[in-house]
Coordinates of C-alpha atoms in Angstrom, one line a residue:
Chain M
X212 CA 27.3 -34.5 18.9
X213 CA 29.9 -31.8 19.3
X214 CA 30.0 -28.0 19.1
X215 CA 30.9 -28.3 15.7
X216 CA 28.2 -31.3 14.6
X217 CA 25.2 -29.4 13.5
X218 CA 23.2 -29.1 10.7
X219 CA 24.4 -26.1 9.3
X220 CA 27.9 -28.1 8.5
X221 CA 26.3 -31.3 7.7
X222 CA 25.9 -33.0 3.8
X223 CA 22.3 -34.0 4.5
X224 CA 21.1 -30.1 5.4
X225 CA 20.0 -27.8 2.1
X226 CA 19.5 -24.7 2.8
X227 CA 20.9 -22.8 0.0
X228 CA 17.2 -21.2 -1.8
X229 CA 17.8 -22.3 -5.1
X230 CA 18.6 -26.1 -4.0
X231 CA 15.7 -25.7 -1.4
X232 CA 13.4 -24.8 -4.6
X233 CA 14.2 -27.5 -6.6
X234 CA 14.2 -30.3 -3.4
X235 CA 10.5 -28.9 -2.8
X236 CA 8.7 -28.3 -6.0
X237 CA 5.6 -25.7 -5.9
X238 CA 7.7 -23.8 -3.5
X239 CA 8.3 -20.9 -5.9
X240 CA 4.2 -20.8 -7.1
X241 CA 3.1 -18.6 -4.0
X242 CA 6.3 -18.1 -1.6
X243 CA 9.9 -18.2 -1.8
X244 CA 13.0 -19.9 -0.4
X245 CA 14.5 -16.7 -1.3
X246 CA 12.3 -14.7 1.2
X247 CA 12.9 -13.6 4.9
X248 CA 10.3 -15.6 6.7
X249 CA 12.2 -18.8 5.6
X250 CA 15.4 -17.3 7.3
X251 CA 17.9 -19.9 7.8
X252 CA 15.1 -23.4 7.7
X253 CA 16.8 -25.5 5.3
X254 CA 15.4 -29.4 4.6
X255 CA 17.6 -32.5 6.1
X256 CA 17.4 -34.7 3.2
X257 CA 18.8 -37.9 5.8
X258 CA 15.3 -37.7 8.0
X259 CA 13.0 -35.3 5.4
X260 CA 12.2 -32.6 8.0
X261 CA 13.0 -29.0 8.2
X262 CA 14.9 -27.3 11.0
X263 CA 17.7 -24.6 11.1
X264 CA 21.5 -24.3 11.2
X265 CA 21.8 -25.1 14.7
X266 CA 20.0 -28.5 15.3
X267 CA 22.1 -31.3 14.9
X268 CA 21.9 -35.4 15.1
X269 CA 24.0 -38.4 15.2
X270 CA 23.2 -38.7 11.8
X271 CA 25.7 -35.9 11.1
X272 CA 27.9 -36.4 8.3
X273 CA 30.3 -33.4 7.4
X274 CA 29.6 -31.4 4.2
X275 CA 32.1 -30.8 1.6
X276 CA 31.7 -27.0 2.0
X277 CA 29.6 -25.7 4.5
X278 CA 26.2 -24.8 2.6
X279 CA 25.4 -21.7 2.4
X280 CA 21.9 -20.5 3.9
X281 CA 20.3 -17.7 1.6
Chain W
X115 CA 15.1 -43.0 16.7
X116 CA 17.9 -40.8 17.2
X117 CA 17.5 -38.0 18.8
X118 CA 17.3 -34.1 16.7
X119 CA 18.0 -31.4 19.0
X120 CA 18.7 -27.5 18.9
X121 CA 21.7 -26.2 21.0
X122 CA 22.4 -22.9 21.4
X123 CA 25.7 -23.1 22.4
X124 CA 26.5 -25.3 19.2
X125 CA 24.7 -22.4 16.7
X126 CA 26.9 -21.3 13.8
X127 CA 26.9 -17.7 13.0
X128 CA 23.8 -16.4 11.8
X129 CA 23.2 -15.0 8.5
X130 CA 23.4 -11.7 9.4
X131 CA 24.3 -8.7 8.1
X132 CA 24.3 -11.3 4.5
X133 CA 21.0 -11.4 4.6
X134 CA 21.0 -7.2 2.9
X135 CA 21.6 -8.9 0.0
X136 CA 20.8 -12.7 -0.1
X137 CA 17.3 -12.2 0.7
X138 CA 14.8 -10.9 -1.9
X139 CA 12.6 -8.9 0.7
X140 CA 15.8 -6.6 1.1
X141 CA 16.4 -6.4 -2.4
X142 CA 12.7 -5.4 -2.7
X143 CA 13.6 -2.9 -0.5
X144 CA 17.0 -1.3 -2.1
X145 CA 15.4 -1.0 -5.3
X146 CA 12.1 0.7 -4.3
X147 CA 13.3 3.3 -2.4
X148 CA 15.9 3.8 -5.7
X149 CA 13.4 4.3 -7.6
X150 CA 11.4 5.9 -4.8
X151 CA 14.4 9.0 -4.2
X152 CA 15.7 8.9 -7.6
X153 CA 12.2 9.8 -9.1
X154 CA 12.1 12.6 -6.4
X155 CA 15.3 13.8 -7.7
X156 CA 14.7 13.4 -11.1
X157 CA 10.9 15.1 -10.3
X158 CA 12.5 18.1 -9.0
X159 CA 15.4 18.4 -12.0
X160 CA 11.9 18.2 -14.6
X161 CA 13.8 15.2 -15.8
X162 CA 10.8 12.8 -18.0
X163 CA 13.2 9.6 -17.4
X164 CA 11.1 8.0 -14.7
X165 CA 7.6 8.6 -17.2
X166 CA 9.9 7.3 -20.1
X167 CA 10.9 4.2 -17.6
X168 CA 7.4 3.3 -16.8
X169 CA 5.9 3.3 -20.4
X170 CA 3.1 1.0 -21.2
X171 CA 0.2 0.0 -23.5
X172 CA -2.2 -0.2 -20.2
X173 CA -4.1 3.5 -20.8
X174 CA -4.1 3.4 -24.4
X175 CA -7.4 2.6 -25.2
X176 CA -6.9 2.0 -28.2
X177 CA -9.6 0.2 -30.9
X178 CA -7.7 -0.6 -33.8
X179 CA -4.1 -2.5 -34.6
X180 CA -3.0 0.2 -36.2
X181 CA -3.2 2.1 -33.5
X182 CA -1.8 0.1 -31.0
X183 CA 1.2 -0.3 -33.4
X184 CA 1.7 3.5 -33.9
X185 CA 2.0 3.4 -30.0
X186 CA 5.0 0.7 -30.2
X187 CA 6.5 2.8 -33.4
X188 CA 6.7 5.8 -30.7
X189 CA 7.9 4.3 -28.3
X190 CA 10.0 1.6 -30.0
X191 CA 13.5 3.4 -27.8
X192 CA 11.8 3.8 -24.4
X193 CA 10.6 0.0 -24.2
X194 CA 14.4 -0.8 -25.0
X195 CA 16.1 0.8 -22.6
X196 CA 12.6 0.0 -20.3
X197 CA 14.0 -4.0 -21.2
X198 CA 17.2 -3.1 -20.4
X199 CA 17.2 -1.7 -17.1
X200 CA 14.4 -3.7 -16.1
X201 CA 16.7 -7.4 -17.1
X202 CA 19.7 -5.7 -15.3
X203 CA 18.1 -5.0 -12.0
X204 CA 16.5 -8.3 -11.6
X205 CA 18.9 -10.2 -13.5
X206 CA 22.1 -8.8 -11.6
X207 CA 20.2 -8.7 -7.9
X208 CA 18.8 -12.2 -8.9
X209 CA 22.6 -13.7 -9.6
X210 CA 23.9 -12.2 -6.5
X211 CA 21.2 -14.0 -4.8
X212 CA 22.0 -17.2 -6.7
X213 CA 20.2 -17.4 -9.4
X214 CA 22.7 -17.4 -12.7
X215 CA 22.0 -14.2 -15.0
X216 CA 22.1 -16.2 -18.6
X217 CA 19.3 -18.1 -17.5
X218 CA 17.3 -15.7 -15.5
X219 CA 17.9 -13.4 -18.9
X220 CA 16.1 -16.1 -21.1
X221 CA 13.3 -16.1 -18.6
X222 CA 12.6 -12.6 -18.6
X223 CA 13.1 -11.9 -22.0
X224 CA 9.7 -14.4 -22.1
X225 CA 8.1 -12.5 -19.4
X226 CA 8.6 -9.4 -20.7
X227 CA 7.3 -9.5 -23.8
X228 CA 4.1 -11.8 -22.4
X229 CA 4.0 -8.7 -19.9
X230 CA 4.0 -5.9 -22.6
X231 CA 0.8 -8.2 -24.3
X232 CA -1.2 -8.5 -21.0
X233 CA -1.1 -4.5 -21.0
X234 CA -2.2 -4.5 -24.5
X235 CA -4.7 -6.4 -23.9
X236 CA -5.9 -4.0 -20.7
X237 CA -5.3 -1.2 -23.0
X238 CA -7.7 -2.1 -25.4
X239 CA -11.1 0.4 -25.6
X240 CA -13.4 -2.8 -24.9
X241 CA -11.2 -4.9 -22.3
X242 CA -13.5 -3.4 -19.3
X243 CA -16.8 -4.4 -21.0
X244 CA -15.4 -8.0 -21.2
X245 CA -14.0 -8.3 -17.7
X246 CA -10.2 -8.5 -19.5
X247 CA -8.5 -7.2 -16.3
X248 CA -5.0 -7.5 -16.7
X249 CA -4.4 -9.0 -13.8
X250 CA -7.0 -11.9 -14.2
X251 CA -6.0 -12.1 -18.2
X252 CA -2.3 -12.8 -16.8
X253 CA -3.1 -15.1 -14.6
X254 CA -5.4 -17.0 -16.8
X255 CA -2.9 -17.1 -19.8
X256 CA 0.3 -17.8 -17.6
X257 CA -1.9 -21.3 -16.5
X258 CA -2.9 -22.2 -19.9
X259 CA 0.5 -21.8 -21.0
X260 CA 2.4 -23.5 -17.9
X261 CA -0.2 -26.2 -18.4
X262 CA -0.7 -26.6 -21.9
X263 CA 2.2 -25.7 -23.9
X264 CA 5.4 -27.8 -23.0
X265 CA 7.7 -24.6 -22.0
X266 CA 11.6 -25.3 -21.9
X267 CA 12.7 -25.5 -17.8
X268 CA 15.5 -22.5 -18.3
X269 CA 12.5 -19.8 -18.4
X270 CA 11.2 -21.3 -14.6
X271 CA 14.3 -19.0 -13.0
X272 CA 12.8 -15.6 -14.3
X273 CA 9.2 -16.7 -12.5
X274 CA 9.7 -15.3 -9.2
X275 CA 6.2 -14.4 -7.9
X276 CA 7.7 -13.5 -4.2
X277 CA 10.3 -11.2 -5.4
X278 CA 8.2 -8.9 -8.2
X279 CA 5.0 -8.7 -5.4
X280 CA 7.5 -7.2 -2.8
X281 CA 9.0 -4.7 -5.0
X282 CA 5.3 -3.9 -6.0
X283 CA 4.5 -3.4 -2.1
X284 CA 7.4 -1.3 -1.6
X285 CA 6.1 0.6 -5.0
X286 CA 2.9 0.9 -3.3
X287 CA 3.7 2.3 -0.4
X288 CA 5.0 5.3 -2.7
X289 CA 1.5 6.1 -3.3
X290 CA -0.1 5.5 0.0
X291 CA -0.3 7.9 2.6
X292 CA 1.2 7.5 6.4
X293 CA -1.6 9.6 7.7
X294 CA -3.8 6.7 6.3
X295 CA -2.0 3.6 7.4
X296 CA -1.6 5.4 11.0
X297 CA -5.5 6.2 11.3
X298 CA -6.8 2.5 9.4
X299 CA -3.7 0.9 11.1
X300 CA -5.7 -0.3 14.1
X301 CA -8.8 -1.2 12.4
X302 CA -6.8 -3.9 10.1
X303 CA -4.8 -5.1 12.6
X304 CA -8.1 -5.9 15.1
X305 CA -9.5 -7.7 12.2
X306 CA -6.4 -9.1 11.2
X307 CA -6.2 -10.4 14.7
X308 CA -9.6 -12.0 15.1
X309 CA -9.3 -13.7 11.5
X310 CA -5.3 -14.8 12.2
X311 CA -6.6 -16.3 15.8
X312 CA -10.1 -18.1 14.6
X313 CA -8.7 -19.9 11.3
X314 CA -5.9 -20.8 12.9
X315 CA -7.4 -22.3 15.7
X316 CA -10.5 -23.6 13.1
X317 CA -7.8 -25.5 11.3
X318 CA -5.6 -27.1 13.3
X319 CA -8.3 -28.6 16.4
X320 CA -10.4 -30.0 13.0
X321 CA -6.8 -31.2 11.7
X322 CA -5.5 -32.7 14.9
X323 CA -8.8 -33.6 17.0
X324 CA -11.4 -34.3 14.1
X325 CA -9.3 -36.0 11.2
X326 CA -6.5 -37.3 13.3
X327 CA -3.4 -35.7 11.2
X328 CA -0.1 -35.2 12.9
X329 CA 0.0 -32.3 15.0
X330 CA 3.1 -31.0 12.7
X331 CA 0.8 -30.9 9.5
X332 CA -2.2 -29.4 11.7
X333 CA 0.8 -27.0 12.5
X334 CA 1.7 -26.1 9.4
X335 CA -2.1 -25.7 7.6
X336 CA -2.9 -23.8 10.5
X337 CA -0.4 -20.7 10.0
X338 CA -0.5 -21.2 5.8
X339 CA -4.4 -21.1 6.4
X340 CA -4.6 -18.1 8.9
X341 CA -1.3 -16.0 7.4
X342 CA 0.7 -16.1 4.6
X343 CA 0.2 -19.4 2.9
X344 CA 3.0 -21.4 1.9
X345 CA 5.1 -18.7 3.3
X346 CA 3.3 -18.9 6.6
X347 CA 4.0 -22.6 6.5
X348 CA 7.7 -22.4 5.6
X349 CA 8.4 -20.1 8.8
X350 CA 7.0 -22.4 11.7
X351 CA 8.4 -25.6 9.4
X352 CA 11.4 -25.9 11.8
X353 CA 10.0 -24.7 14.6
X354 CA 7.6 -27.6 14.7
X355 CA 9.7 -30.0 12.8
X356 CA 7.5 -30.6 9.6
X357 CA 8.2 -33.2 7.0
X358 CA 8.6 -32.0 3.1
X359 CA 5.5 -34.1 2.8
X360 CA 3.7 -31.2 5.3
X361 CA 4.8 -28.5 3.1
X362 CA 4.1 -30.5 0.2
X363 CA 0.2 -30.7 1.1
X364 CA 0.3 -27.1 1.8
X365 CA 1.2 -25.9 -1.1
X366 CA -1.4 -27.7 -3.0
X367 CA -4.2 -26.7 -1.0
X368 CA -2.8 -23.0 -0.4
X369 CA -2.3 -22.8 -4.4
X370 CA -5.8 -24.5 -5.3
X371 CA -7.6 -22.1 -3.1
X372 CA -5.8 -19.3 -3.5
X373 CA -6.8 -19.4 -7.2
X374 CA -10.4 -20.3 -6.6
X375 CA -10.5 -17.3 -4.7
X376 CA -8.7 -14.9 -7.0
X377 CA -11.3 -16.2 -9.6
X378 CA -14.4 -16.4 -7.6
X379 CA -13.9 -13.1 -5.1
X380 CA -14.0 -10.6 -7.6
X381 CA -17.0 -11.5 -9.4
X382 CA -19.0 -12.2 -6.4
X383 CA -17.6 -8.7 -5.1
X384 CA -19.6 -7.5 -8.2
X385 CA -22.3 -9.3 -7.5
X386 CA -22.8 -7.6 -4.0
X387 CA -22.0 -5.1 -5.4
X388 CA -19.3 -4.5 -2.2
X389 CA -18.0 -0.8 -2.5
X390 CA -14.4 -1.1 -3.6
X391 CA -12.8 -0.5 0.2
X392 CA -15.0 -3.2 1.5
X393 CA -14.1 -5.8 -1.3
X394 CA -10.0 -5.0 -0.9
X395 CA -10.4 -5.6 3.1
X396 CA -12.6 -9.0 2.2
X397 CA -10.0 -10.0 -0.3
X398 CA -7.2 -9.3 2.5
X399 CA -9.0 -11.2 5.2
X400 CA -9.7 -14.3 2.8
X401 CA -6.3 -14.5 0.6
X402 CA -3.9 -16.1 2.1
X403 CA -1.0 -15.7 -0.2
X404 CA -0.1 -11.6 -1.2
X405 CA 0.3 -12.1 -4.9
X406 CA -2.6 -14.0 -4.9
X407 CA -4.3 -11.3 -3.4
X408 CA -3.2 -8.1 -5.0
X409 CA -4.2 -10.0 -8.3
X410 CA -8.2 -10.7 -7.1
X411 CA -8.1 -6.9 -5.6
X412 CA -6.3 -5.4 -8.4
X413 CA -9.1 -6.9 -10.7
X414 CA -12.2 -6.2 -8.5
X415 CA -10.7 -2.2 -8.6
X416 CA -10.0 -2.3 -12.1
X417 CA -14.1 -3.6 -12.7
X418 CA -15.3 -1.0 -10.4
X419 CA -13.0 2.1 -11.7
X420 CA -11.2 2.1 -8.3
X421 CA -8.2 0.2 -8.1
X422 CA -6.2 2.2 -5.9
X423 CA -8.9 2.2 -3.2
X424 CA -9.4 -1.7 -3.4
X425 CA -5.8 -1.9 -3.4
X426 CA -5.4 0.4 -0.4
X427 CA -7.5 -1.7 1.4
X428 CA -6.0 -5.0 0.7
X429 CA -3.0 -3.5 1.9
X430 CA -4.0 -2.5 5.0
X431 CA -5.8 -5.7 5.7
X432 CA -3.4 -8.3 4.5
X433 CA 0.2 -7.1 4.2
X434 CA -0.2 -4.5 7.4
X435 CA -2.2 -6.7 9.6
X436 CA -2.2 -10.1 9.1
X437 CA 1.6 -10.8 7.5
X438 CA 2.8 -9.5 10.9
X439 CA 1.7 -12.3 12.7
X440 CA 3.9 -14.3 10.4
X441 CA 6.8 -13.7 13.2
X442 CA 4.7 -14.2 16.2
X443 CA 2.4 -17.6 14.9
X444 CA 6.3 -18.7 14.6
X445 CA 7.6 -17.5 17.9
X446 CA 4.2 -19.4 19.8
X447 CA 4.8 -22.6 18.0
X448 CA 8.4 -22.5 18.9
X449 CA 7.1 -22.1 21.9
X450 CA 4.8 -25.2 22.0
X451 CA 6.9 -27.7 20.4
X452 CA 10.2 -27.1 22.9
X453 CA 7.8 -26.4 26.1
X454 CA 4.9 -29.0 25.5
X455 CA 5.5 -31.4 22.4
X456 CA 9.3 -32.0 23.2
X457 CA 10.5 -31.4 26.7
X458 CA 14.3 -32.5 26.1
X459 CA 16.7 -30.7 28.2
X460 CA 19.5 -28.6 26.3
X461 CA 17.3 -27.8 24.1
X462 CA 17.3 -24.2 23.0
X463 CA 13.9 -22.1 23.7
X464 CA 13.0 -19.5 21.6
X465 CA 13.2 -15.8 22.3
X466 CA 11.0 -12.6 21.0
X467 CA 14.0 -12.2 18.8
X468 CA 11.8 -14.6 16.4
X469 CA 9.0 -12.2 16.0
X470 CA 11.9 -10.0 14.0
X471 CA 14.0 -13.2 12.6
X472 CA 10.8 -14.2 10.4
X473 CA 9.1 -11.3 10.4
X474 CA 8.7 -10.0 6.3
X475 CA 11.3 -7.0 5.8
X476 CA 10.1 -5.7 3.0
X477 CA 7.1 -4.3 4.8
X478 CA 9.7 -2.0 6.1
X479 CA 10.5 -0.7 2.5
X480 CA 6.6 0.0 2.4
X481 CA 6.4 2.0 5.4
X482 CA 10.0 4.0 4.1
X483 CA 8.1 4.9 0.7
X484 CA 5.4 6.0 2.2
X485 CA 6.9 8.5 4.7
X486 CA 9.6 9.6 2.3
X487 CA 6.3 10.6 -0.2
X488 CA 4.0 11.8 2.2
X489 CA 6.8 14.3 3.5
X490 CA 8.1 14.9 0.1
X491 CA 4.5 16.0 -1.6
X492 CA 3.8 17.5 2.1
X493 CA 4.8 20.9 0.7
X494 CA 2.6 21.2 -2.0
X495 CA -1.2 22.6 -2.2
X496 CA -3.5 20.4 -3.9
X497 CA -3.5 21.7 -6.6
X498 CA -0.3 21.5 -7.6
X499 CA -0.3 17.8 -6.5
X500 CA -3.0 17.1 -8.8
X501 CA -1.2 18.8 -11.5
X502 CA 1.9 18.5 -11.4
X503 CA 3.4 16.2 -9.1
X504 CA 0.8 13.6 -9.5
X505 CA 1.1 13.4 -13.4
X506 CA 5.4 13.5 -13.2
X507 CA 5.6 11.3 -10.0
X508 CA 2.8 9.6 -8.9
X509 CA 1.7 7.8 -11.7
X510 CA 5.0 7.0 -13.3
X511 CA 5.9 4.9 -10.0
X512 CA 2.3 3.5 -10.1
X513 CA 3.1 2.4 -13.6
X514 CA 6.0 1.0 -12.5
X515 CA 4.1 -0.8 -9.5
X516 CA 1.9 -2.0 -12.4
X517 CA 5.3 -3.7 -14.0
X518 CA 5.9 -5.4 -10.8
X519 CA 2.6 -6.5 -10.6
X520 CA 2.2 -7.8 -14.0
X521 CA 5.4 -9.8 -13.4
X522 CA 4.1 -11.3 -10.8
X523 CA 0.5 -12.2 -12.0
X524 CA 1.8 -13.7 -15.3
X525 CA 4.5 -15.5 -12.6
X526 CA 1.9 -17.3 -10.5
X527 CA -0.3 -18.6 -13.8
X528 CA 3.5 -19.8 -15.1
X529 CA 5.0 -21.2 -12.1
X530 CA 1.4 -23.5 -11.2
X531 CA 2.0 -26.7 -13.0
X532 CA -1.0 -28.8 -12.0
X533 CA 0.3 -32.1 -12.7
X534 CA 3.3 -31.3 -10.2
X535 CA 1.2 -30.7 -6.9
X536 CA 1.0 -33.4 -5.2
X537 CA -2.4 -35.1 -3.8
X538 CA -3.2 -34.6 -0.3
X539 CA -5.2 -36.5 2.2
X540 CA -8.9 -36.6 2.7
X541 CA -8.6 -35.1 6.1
X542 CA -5.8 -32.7 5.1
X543 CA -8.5 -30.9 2.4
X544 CA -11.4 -31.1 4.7
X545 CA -9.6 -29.3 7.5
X546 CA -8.1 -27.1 5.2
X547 CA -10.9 -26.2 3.1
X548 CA -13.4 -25.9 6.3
X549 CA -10.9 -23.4 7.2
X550 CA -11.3 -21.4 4.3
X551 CA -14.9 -21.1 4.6
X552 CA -14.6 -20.1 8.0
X553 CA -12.1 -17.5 7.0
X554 CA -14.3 -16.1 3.9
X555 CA -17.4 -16.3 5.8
X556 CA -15.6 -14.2 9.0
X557 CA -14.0 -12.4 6.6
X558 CA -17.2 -11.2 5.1
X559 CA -19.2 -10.5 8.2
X560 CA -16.1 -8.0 9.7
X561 CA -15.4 -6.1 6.5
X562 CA -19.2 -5.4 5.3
X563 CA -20.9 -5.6 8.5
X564 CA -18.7 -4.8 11.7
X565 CA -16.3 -3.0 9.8
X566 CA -17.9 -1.7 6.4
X567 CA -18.4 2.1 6.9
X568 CA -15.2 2.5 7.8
X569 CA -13.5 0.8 5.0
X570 CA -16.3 1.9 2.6
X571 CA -14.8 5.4 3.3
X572 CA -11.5 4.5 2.1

């Protein structure tokens, strides 16, 4: 893994709120993935776990565009 | 397995300063202190735009249709432009945030005019002597609907029961005292403190030790259990690593629960007969979720006559004490998993910097609208407050709170789609639920007995 090989960069992280709503329906019924206590948590769809921008794995696989974490 | 680690040193940039306007706590925030200083302004110009902007059915009282439609006649202009400027705010912050405006605009349309019925309805001579609170009407007919009729997926982006309860807070704290949150500010956070600490603990030792569920998912049901719900359970999710099936079985048992309650509390409030103050702190130690919350204490003020006292007290309890644990049940179980459940070296340890990284900004824009009012209406006698400034200010931002609110109760019945929660395990709802009871049951013992003068005097 380098510098550069973390989650925030790779294909399998979503953390963009409206993605993260639809990946993990019932989300929006009582909370938010546009709210500030999610902060940056976005869902790895490769292993099916949260974590945040800066993790990272050797399952790493570089996103198309960085997504964006809202 | 391969191995998942957090490196500082490899950390992109943080969201920052982006976060002022891609989160909806801050957007909570901008708008209610707008409408917070520009109803000040407009107070002290004897402009009647922020009255005109707040207009509704609710106080009517009204006992015939024809009446009801004379109000609408009347009024016909004001709940255009109310339309108006209520789509563009939410639509255009909304679209900023990601959500796109054409669709969102569909949505609302829906909710507003659902909205504008559900105050009709409160408004109506005899709602009170058949228990047709708003709130509880709303909710009731947003679940029948979501659940019965088969509503197109476009109007889903419009239901965003977060964002409308924030503004609402933000609204509230317009019409709540400093003096009061600084002298019951102690009182909620020790009981906020004791309930946060024993559910918590309740849930996760009977999840991990008793029914043998992965310490993640104990984790997870612990903080949704003791806090904020789902919300709680989304902010330690990465901290602890949990799966989407984790937050999956917390979102079924927080929304299931959370609806008994707002169904059951009320009534049984009545049935105490629990002084308004007392029922609001009960409902804030109990409720997990805010919205959930505000629309079981909003409806046990509105059966009593004293909303804004139920309200208050809510407030204090839940959204003042026990959402700022939110930060710090994140910050400990950061804590655990790096120092005790994965020992792996380079990995990055959290710092107190957590406590503010999750903590729930838009309690912020609460404390702001409170001290901006309290100063403002500082200067008056009571008299005048009573008469003047009450009537032209007070009330037209508690009408607007009332918006927000409706919004969001109509939201949660509309956004709860039974068939879409998923099933949870035995030991999952046991540990769960026996954390509910513990947390009513404690709940009820500090707010009537250890704690019930002081927040019948509310």
């Amino acid at each position: 893994m380098t510098k550069q090989q973390t989650c925030g960069g790779c294909l399998h992280f979503v953390a963009d709120a409206a993605e993260l709503e639809r990946e993990v329906p019932g989300l929006k019924i009582l909370s938010s993935a546009f709210g500030s206590v999610r902060a940056e948590t976005g869902l790895c769809r490769q292993r099916d776990f949260f974590c945040v921008p800066e993790h990272g794995c050797t399952d790493w696989r570089a996103a198309a565009t960085a997504p964006q974490a809202a | 397995m391969n191995e998942h680690v957090a490196t500082k040193e490899s950390a992109p940039a943080p969201m920052g300063i982006k976060a002022l306007w891609l989160k909806e706590d801050w957007w909570a925030i901008w708008i209610g202190l707008t409408v917070v200083l520009l109803g000040i302004v407009l107070f002290l110009n004897g402009s009647p735009v922020l009255k005109s902007l707040a207009v509704n059915p609710g106080g009517l009282k009204w006992a015939s249709f024809d009446q009801l439609a004379d109000h609408f006649a009347n009024n016909a202009g004001k709940y255009v432009v109310q339309f108006v400027v209520f789509a563009l705010v939410f639509g255009v912050t909304s679209a900023i945030m990601g959500i796109k405006f054409g669709r969102f605009l569909v949505g609302f349309t829906f909710l507003y005019v659902l909205s504008v019925c559900m105050f009709a309805v409160g408004g109506w001579v005899n709602a009170a002597k058949y228990n047709l609170e708003p709130p509880l009407v709303a909710l009731v007919v947003g679940l029948l609907l979501a659940n019965l009729v088969p509503l197109p997926k476009i109007l889903d982006d419009a239901f965003r029961v977060e964002y409308y309860v924030k503004l609402g807070i933000v609204l509230l704290g317009a019409t709540f005292p400093i003096t009061l949150v600084v002298t019951a500010g102690p009182v909620a956070i020790g009981q906020a403190t004791i309930i946060s600490l024993l559910t918590a603990t309740t849930i996760y030792f009977l999840a991990t030790r008793v029914f043998g569920l992965d310490r993640r998912l104990g984790a997870v049901l612990s903080v949704g259990g003791a806090v904020c719900g789902v919300s709680g359970s989304m902010a330690i999710a990465a901290s602890v690593g949990a799966k989407r099936e984790d937050i999956y079985t917390s979102v079924t048992l927080v929304v299931v629960w959370a609806l008994i309650m707002i169904l059951v509390l009320p009534f049984v409030s009545q049935a105490l007969d629990l002084p308004a103050g007392v029922a609001g702190a009960w409902i804030g130690t109990s409720e997990f979720a805010d919205a959930a919350g505000f629309a079981a204490a909003s409806t046990y003020g509105k059966m009593v006559g004293h909303e804004d006292v139920s309200i208050k007290a809510f407030t204090l309890m839940k959204v003042i004490g026990r959402d700022l644990w939110i930060g710090i049940w994140s910050l400990v179980w950061a804590l655990i998993a790096t120092t005790q459940w994965e020992k792996k070296e380079g990995s990055a340890r959290p710092g107190i910097g957590e406590i503010w990284h999750r903590f729930p900004k838009f309690v912020i824009g609460f404390f702001i609208a409170s001290i901006v009012v309290t100063l403002f209406t500082g200067d008056y006698d009571a008299d005048t407050l009573k008469k003047v400034v009450k009537p032209a200010l007070m009330d037209p931002m508690g009408a607007l709170r009332g918006w927000a609110f409706i919004f969001c109760f109509l939201s949660i019945g509309l956004t709860t789609r039974f068939r879409e929660l998923k099933t949870v395990s035995r030991g999952a709802l046991l540990a769960f639920s026996i954390g509910v009871a513990v947390n009513v049951v404690a709940g009820y013992i500090l707010s009537v007995h250890v704690f019930g003068d002081y927040w019948a005097k509310l």
